[in-house]
Short mmCIF file of C-alpha atoms and ligand atoms in Angstrom, two decimals:
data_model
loop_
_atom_site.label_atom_id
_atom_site.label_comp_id
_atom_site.label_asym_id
_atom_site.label_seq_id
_atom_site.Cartn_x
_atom_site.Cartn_y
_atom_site.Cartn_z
CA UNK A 438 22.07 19.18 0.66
CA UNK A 439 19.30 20.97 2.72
CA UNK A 440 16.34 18.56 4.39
CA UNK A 441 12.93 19.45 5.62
CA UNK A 442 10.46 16.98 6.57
CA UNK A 443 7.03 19.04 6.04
CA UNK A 444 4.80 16.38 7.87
CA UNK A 445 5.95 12.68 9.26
CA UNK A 446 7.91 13.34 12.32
CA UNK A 447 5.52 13.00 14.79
CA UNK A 448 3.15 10.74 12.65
CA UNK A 449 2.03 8.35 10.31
CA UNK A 450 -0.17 10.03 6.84
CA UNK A 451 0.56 13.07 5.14
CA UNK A 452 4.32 12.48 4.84
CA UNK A 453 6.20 15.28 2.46
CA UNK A 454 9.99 15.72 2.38
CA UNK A 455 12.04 18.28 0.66
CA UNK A 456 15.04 18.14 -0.60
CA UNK A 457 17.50 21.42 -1.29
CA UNK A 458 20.79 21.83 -2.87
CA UNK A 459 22.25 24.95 -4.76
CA UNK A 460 18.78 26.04 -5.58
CA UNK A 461 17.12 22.99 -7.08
CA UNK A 462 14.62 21.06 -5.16
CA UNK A 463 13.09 17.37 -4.99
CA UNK A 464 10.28 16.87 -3.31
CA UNK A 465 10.46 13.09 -1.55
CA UNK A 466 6.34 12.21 -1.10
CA UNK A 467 2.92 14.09 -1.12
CA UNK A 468 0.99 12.30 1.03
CA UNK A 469 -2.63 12.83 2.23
CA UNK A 470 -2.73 12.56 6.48
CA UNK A 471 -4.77 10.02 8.36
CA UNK A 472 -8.25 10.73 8.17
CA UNK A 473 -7.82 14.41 6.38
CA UNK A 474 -10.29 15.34 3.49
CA UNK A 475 -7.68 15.83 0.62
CA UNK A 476 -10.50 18.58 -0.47
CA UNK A 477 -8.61 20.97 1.75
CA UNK A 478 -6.57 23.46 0.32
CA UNK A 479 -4.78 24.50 3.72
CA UNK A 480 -3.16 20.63 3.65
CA UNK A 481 -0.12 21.24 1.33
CA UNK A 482 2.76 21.82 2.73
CA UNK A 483 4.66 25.32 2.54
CA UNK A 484 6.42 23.89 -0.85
CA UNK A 485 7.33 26.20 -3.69
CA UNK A 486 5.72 24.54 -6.64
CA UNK A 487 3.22 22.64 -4.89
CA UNK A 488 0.55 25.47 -5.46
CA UNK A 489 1.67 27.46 -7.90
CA UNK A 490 3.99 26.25 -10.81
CA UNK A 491 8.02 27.14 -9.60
CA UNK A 492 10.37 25.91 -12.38
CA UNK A 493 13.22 25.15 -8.95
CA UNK A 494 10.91 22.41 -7.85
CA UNK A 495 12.49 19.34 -10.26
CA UNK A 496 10.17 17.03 -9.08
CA UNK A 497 8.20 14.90 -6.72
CA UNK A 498 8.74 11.14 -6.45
CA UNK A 499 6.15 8.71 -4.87
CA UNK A 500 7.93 5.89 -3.25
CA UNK A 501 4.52 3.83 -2.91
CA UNK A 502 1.36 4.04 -3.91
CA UNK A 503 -0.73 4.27 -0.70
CA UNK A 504 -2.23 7.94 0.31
CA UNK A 505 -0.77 8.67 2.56
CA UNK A 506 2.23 9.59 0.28
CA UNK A 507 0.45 10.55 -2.51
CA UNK A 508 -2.57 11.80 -1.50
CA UNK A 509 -2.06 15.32 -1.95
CA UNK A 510 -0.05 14.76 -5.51
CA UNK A 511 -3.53 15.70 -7.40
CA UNK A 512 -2.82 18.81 -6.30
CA UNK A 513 0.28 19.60 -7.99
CA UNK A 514 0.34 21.87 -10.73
CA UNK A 515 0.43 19.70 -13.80
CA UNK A 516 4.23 21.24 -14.96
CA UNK A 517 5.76 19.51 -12.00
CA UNK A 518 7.07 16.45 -12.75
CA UNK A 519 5.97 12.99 -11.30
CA UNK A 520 8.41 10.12 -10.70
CA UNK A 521 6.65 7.07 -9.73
CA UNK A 522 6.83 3.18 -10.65
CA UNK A 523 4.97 1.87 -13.53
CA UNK A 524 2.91 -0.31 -11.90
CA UNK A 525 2.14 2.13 -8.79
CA UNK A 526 0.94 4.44 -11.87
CA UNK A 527 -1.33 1.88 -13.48
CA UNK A 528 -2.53 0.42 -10.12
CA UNK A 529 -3.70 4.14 -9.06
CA UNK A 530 -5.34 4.65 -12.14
CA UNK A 531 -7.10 1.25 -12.34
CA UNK A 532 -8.57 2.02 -9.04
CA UNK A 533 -9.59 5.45 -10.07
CA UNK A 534 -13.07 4.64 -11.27
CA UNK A 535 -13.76 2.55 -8.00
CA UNK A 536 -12.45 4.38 -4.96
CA UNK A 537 -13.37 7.97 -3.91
CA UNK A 538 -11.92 10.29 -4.62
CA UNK A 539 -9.97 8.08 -7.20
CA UNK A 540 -7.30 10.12 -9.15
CA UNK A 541 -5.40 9.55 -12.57
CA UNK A 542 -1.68 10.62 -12.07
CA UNK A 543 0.84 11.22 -14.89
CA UNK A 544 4.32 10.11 -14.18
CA UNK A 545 6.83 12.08 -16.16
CA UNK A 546 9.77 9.48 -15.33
CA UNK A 547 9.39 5.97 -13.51
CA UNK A 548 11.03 4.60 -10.40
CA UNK A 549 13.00 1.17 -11.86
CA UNK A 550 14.50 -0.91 -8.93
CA UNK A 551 18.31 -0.01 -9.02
CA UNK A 552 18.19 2.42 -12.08
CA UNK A 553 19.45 5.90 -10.83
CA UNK A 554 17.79 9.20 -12.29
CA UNK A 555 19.47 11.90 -12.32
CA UNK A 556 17.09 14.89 -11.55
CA UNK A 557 18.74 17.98 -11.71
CA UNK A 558 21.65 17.97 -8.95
CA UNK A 559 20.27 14.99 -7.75
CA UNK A 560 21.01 11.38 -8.83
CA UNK A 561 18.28 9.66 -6.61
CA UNK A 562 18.73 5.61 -6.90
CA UNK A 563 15.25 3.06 -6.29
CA UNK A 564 15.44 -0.14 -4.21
CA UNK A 565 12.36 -2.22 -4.78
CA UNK A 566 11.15 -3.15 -1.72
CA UNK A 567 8.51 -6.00 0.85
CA UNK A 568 5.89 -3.75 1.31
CA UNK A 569 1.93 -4.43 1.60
CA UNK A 570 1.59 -1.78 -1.38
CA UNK A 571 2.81 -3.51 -5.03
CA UNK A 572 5.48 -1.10 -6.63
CA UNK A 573 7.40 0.21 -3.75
CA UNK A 574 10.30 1.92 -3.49
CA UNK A 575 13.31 2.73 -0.75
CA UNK A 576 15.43 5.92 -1.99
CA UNK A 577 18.98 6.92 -2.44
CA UNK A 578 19.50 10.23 -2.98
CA UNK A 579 22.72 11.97 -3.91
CA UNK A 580 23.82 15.68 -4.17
CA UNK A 581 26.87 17.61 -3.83
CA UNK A 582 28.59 14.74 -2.46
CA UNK A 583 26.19 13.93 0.88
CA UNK A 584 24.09 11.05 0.74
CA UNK A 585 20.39 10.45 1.85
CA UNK A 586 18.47 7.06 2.46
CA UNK A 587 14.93 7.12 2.98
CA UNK A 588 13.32 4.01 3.94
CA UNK A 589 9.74 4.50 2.55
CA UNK A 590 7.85 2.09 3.50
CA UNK A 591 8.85 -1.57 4.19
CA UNK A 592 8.90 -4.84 5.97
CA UNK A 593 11.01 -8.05 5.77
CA UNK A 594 8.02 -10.63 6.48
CA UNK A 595 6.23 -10.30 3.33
CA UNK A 596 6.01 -12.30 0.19
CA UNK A 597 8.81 -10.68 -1.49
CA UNK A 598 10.61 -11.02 2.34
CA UNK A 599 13.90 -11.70 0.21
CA UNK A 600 13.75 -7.83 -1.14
CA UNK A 601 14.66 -6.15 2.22
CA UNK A 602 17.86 -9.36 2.47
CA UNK A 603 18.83 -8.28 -1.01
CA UNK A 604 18.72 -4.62 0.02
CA UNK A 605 20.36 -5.23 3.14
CA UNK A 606 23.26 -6.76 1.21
CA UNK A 607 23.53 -4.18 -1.54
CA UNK A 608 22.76 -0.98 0.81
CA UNK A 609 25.07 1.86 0.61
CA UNK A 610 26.79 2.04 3.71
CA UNK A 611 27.86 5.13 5.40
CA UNK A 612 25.08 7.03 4.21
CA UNK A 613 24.94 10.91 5.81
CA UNK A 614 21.24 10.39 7.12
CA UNK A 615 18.94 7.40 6.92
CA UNK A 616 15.28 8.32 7.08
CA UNK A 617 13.84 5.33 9.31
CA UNK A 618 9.92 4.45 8.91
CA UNK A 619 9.02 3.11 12.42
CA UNK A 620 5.43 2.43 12.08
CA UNK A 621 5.45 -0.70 14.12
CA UNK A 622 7.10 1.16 17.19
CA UNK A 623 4.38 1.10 20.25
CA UNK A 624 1.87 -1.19 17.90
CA UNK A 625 3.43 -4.24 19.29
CA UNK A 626 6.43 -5.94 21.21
CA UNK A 627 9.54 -5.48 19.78
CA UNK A 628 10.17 -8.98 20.31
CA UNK A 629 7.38 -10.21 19.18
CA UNK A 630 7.67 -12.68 15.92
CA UNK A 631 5.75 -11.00 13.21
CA UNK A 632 3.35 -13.48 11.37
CA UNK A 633 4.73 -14.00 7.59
CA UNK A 634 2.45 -13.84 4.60
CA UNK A 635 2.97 -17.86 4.75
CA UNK A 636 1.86 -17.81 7.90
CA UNK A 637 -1.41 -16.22 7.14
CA UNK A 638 -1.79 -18.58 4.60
CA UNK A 639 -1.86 -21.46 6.64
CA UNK A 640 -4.09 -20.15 9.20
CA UNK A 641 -6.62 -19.12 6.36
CA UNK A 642 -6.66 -22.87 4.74
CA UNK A 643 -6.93 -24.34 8.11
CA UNK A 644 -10.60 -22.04 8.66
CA UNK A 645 -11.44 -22.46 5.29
CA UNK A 646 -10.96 -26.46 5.85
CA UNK A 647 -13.36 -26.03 9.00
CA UNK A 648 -16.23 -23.59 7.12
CA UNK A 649 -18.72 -25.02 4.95
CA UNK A 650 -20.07 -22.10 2.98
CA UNK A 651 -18.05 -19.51 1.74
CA UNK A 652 -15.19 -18.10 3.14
CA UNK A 653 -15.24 -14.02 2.94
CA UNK A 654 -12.25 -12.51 3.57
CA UNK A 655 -11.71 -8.48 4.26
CA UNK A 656 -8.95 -7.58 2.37
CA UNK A 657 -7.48 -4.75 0.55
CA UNK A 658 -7.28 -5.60 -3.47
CA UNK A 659 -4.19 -3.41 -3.74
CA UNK A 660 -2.51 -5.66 -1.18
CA UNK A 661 -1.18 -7.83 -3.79
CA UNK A 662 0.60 -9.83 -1.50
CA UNK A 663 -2.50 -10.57 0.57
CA UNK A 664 -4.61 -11.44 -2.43
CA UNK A 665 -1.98 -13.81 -3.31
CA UNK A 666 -2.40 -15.37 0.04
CA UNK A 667 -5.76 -16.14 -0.27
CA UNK A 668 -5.55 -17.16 -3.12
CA UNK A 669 -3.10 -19.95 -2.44
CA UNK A 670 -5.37 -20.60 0.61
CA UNK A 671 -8.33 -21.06 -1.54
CA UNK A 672 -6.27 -23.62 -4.00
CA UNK A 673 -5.06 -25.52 -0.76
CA UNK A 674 -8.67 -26.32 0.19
CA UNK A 675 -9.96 -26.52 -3.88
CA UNK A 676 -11.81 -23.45 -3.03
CA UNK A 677 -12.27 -20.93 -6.13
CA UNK A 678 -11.33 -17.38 -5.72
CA UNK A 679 -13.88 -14.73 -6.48
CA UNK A 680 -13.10 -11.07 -7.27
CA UNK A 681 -15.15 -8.31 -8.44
CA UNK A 682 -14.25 -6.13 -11.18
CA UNK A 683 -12.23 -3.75 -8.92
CA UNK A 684 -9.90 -6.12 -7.74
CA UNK A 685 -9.73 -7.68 -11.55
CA UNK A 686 -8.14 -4.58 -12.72
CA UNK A 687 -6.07 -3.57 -9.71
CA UNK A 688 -4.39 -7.02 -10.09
CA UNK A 689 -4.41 -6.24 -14.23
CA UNK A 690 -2.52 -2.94 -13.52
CA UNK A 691 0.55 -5.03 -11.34
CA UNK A 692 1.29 -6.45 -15.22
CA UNK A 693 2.90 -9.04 -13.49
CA UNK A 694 1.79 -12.74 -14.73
CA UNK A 695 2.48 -14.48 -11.74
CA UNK A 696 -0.33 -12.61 -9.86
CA UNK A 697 -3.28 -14.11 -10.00
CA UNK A 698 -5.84 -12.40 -12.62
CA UNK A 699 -9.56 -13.06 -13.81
CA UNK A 700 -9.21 -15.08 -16.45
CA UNK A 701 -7.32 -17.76 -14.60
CA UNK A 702 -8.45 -21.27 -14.00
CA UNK A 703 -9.29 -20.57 -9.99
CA UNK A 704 -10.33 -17.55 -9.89
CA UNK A 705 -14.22 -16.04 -11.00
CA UNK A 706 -15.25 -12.58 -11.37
CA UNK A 707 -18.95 -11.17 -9.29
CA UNK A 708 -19.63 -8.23 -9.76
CA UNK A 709 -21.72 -6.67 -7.04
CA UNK A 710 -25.05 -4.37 -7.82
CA UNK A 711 -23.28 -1.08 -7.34
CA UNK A 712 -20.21 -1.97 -9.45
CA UNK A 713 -23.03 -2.97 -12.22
CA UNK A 714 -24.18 0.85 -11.95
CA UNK A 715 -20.41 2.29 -11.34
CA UNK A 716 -19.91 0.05 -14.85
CA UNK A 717 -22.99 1.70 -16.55
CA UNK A 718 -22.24 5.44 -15.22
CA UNK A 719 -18.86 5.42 -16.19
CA UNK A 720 -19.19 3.28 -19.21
CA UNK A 721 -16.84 0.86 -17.94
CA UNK A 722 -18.00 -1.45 -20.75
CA UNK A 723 -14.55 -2.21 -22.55
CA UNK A 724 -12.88 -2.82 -18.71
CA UNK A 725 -16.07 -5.58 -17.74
CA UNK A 726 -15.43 -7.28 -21.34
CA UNK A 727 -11.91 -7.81 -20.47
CA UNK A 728 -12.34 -9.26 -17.07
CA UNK A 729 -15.65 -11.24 -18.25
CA UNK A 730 -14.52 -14.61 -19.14
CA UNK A 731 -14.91 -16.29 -15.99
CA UNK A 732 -18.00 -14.37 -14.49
CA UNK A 733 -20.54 -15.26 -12.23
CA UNK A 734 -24.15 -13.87 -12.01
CA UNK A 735 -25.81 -13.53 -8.55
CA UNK A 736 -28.04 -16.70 -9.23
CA UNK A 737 -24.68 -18.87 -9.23
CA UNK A 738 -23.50 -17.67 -5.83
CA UNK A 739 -25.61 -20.05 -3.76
CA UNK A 740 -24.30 -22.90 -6.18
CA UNK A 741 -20.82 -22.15 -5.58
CA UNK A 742 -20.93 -20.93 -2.09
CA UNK A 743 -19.60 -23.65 -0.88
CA UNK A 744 -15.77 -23.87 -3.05
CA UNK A 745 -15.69 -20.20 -2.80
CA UNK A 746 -13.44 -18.05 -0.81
CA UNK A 747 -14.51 -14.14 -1.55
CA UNK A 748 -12.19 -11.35 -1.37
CA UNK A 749 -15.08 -9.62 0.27
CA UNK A 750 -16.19 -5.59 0.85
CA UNK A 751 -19.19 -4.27 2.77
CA UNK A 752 -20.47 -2.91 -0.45
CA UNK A 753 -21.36 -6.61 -1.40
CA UNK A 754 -22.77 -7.83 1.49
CA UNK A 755 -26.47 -7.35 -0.03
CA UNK A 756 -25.37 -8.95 -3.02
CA UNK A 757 -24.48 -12.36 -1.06
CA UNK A 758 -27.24 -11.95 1.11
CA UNK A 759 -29.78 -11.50 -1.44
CA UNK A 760 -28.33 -14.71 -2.99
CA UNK A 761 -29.21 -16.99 -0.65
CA UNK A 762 -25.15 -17.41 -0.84
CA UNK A 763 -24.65 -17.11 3.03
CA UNK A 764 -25.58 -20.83 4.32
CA UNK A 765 -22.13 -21.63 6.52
CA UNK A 766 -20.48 -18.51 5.55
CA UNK A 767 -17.41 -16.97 7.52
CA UNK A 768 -16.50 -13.60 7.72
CA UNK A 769 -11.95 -13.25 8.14
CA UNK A 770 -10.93 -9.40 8.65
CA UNK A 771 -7.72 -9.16 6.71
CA UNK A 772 -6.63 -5.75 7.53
CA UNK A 773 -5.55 -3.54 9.97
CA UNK A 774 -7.58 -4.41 13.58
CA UNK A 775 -7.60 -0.44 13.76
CA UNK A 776 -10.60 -0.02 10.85
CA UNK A 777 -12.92 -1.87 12.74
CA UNK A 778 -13.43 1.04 14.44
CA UNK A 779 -14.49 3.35 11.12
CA UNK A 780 -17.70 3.10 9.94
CA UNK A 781 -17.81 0.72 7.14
CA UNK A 782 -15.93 -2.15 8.72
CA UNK A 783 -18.23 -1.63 11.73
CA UNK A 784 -20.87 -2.06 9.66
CA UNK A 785 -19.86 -5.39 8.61
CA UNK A 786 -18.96 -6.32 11.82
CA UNK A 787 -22.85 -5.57 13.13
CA UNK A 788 -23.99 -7.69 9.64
CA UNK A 789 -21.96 -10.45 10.80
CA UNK A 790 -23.52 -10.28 14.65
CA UNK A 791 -26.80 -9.58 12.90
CA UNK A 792 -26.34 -13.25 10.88
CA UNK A 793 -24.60 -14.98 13.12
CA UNK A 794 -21.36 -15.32 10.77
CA UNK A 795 -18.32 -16.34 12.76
CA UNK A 796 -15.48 -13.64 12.85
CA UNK A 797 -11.97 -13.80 12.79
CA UNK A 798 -8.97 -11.53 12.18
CA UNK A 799 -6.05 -12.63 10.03
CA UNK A 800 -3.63 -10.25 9.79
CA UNK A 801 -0.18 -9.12 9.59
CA UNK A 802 1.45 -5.74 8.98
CA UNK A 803 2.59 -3.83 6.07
CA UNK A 804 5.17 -2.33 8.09
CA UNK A 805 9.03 -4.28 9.27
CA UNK A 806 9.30 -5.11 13.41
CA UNK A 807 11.44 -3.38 15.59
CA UNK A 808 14.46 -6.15 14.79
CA UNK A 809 14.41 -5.63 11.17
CA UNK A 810 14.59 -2.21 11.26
CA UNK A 811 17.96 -2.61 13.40
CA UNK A 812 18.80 -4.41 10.94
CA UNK A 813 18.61 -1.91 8.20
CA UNK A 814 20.01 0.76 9.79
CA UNK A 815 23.23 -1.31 10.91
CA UNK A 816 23.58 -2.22 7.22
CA UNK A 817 23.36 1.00 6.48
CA UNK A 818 26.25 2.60 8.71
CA UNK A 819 24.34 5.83 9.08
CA UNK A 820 26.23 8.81 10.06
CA UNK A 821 22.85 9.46 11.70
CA UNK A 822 19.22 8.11 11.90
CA UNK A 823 16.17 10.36 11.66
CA UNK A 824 12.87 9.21 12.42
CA UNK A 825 10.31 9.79 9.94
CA UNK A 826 6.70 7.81 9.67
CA UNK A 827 5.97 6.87 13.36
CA UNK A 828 3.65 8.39 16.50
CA UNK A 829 6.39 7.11 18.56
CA UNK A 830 9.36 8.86 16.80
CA UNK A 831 10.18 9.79 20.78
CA UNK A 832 11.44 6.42 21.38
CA UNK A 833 13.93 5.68 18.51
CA UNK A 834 16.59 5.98 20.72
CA UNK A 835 15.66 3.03 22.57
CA UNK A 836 15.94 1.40 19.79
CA UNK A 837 18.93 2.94 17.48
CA UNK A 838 22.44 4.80 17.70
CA UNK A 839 22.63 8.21 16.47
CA UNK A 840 19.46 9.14 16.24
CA UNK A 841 18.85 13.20 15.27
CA UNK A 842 15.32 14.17 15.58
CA UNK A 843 13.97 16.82 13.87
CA UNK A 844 10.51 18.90 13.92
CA UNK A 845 7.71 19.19 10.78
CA UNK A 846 9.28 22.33 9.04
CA UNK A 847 12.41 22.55 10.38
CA UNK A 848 15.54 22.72 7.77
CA UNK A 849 18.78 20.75 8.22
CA UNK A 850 22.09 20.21 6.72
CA UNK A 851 23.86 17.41 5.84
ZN1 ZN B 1556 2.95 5.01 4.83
ZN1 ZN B 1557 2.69 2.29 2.69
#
């Protein structure tokens, strides 16, 4: 089996790996870089097939669905074949109507935690995985008797925390090359203790106990594990959650009952001015009726301002304001600290300032520490670990034992 990591080993974004034995090729991830304008042509990598249909290309599978693996997958011509979860397909169509740039993509096969596929020479084998994107997937792949294990990307301190134990205890071992995210290298201390999910949770009920209006937090609706945090924060402190219809159908497309959804008991639905003309442009009609059985009209926020906790966007700022919603209201940044810098979370910071809102940032990553990824890769018993999905792919050797760097575009054997 031939490797070549197109784009990831000197950065986070745009990752794309291929895969090449007697011919046939996989394609591991299409992902859109940091910041890049998935408008431009001049983005895809050098792939046969990625252009132009070539019947040696067997597929590309999306371990996750964040962009910045399958960003660029639009692209593809549409006789290449898609592997994907289920739920990562539904969850990127549900937020097609709402995001832009918002694509519909058609898996020809799904990713099913511990079901191999055999593609061609390739058997490639799933492992669900803790991740801060819903649907995710580590990979085993297989061909001509070498063995590949890409990490995608995980953690070990999120709400499904026991995924990465169970995967540590059922990894193959002696694998020929583990492909090793390292997204938290340089971000932090390597010994620092990563807040848990939990931990978040507490620290959100213990503001929410000390706020008197409503609590609006910053967070991503396709961070399922993060909604689910709040929303065991607001049922702590008998606070009601409120979504818009976005967030409704992102948690819809997980098709997973235990996460919460907008027809249950704690949870209302607000849908915010530009939503009402997204809903009317698109005829989202069908999608609001679905989601409408516990909505709230703008002349109810003030009313319930005060049991509310708001999984909260710029784009409804106005809406609250206008409401008269805003008396004791607190504004808790749920994402990366990094955004604050891009324009639309700056603008909310300046809103806040411009109010007087109090501002705080709850947080914790999407991607494992330092110590978990040891971890992994010493379950593993890698012949050799290659750094993939990091800016500091320089230091994995401070870290790891038989580590093999390698360049964007260079082929390798194992
Ligand atoms: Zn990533
Ligand atoms: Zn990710």
């Amino acid at each position: 089996m031939k490797v070549c990591i197109h784009r990831g080993t000197k950065q986070i974004g745009g990752l794309c790996i291929e895969l090449e034995h007697q011919g046939a090729r996989l394609v591991l991830d299409l992902g859109l870089p940091l910041d890049a304008d998935a408008a431009l042509p001049d983005l895809l990598p050098p792939v046969a097939g990625c252009r132009d249909a070539d019947a040696s290309l067997l597929g590309v599978v999306v371990s996750h669905p964040h962009q910045d693996h399958y960003g660029l997958a639009r692209r593809l011509p549409a006789s290449t074949p898609l592997v994907l979860g289920a739920a990562a397909e539904r969850i990127i169509a549900a937020a097609a109507p709402f995001v832009p740039g918002g694509v519909v993509l058609r898996a020809a096969r799904h990713l099913r935690d511990g079901v191999p596929l055999e593609i061609g020479p390739f058997r490639v084998t799933p492992y669900l995985v803790d991740h801060s994107a819903y649907d995710a997937y580590a990979l085993l792949v297989e061909a001509g008797g070498r063995r590949l294990f890409y990490s995608g990307d995980l953690r070990a301190h999120g709400r499904k925390a026991a995924l990465f134990e169970r995967l540590l205890a059922r990894a193959p071992r002696g694998v020929d090359a583990l492909l090793l995210e390292g997204s938290s290298i340089g971000r932090r201390p390597a010994e620092d203790r990563v807040p848990t999910e939990a931990d978040l949770e507490t620290a959100l009920a213990a503001l929410a106990q000390a706020t008197s209006g409503p609590v609006l937090v910053g967070a991503s609706a396709q961070n399922i594990d993060r909604v689910v945090t709040v929303f065991r924060a607001a049922r702590r402190t008998g606070r009601l959650l409120v979504i818009d219809l976005y967030a409704a159908a992102i948690l819809a497309a997980t098709g997973n009952p235990n996460i919460p959804q907008s027809h249950w008991d704690g949870v209302r639905l607000f849908v915010p001015a530009w939503q009402r003309r997204a809903i009317k442009r698109q005829r989202l009609f069908d999608l609001l009726e679905r989601h409408a059985r516990r909505r709230v009209f703008p002349e109810d926020l003030a009313g319930l301002a005060p049991n509310a906790m708001v999984l909260f966007r710029a784009s409804m700022a106005r809406d609250w304001e206008e409401a008269n919603g805003l008396a004791g209201a607190r504004l808790v940044w749920s994402q990366w600290g990094g955004y604050l810098n891009e324009p639309a979370a700056a603008g909310l910071v300046a809103w806040c300032n411009r109010l007087s809102l109090p501002f705080d940032h709850l947080h914790t990553s999407g991607h494992a520490a330092v110590a978990d990824l040891q971890r992994l890769a010493a379950a593993l018993t890698a012949k050799r670990v290659v750094p993939i999905h990091s800016f500091e792919t320089a230091r994995y050797a401070e870290f790891f034992s038989k580590v093999a760097r390698h360049n964007d575009g260079e082929w390798w054997s194992l």
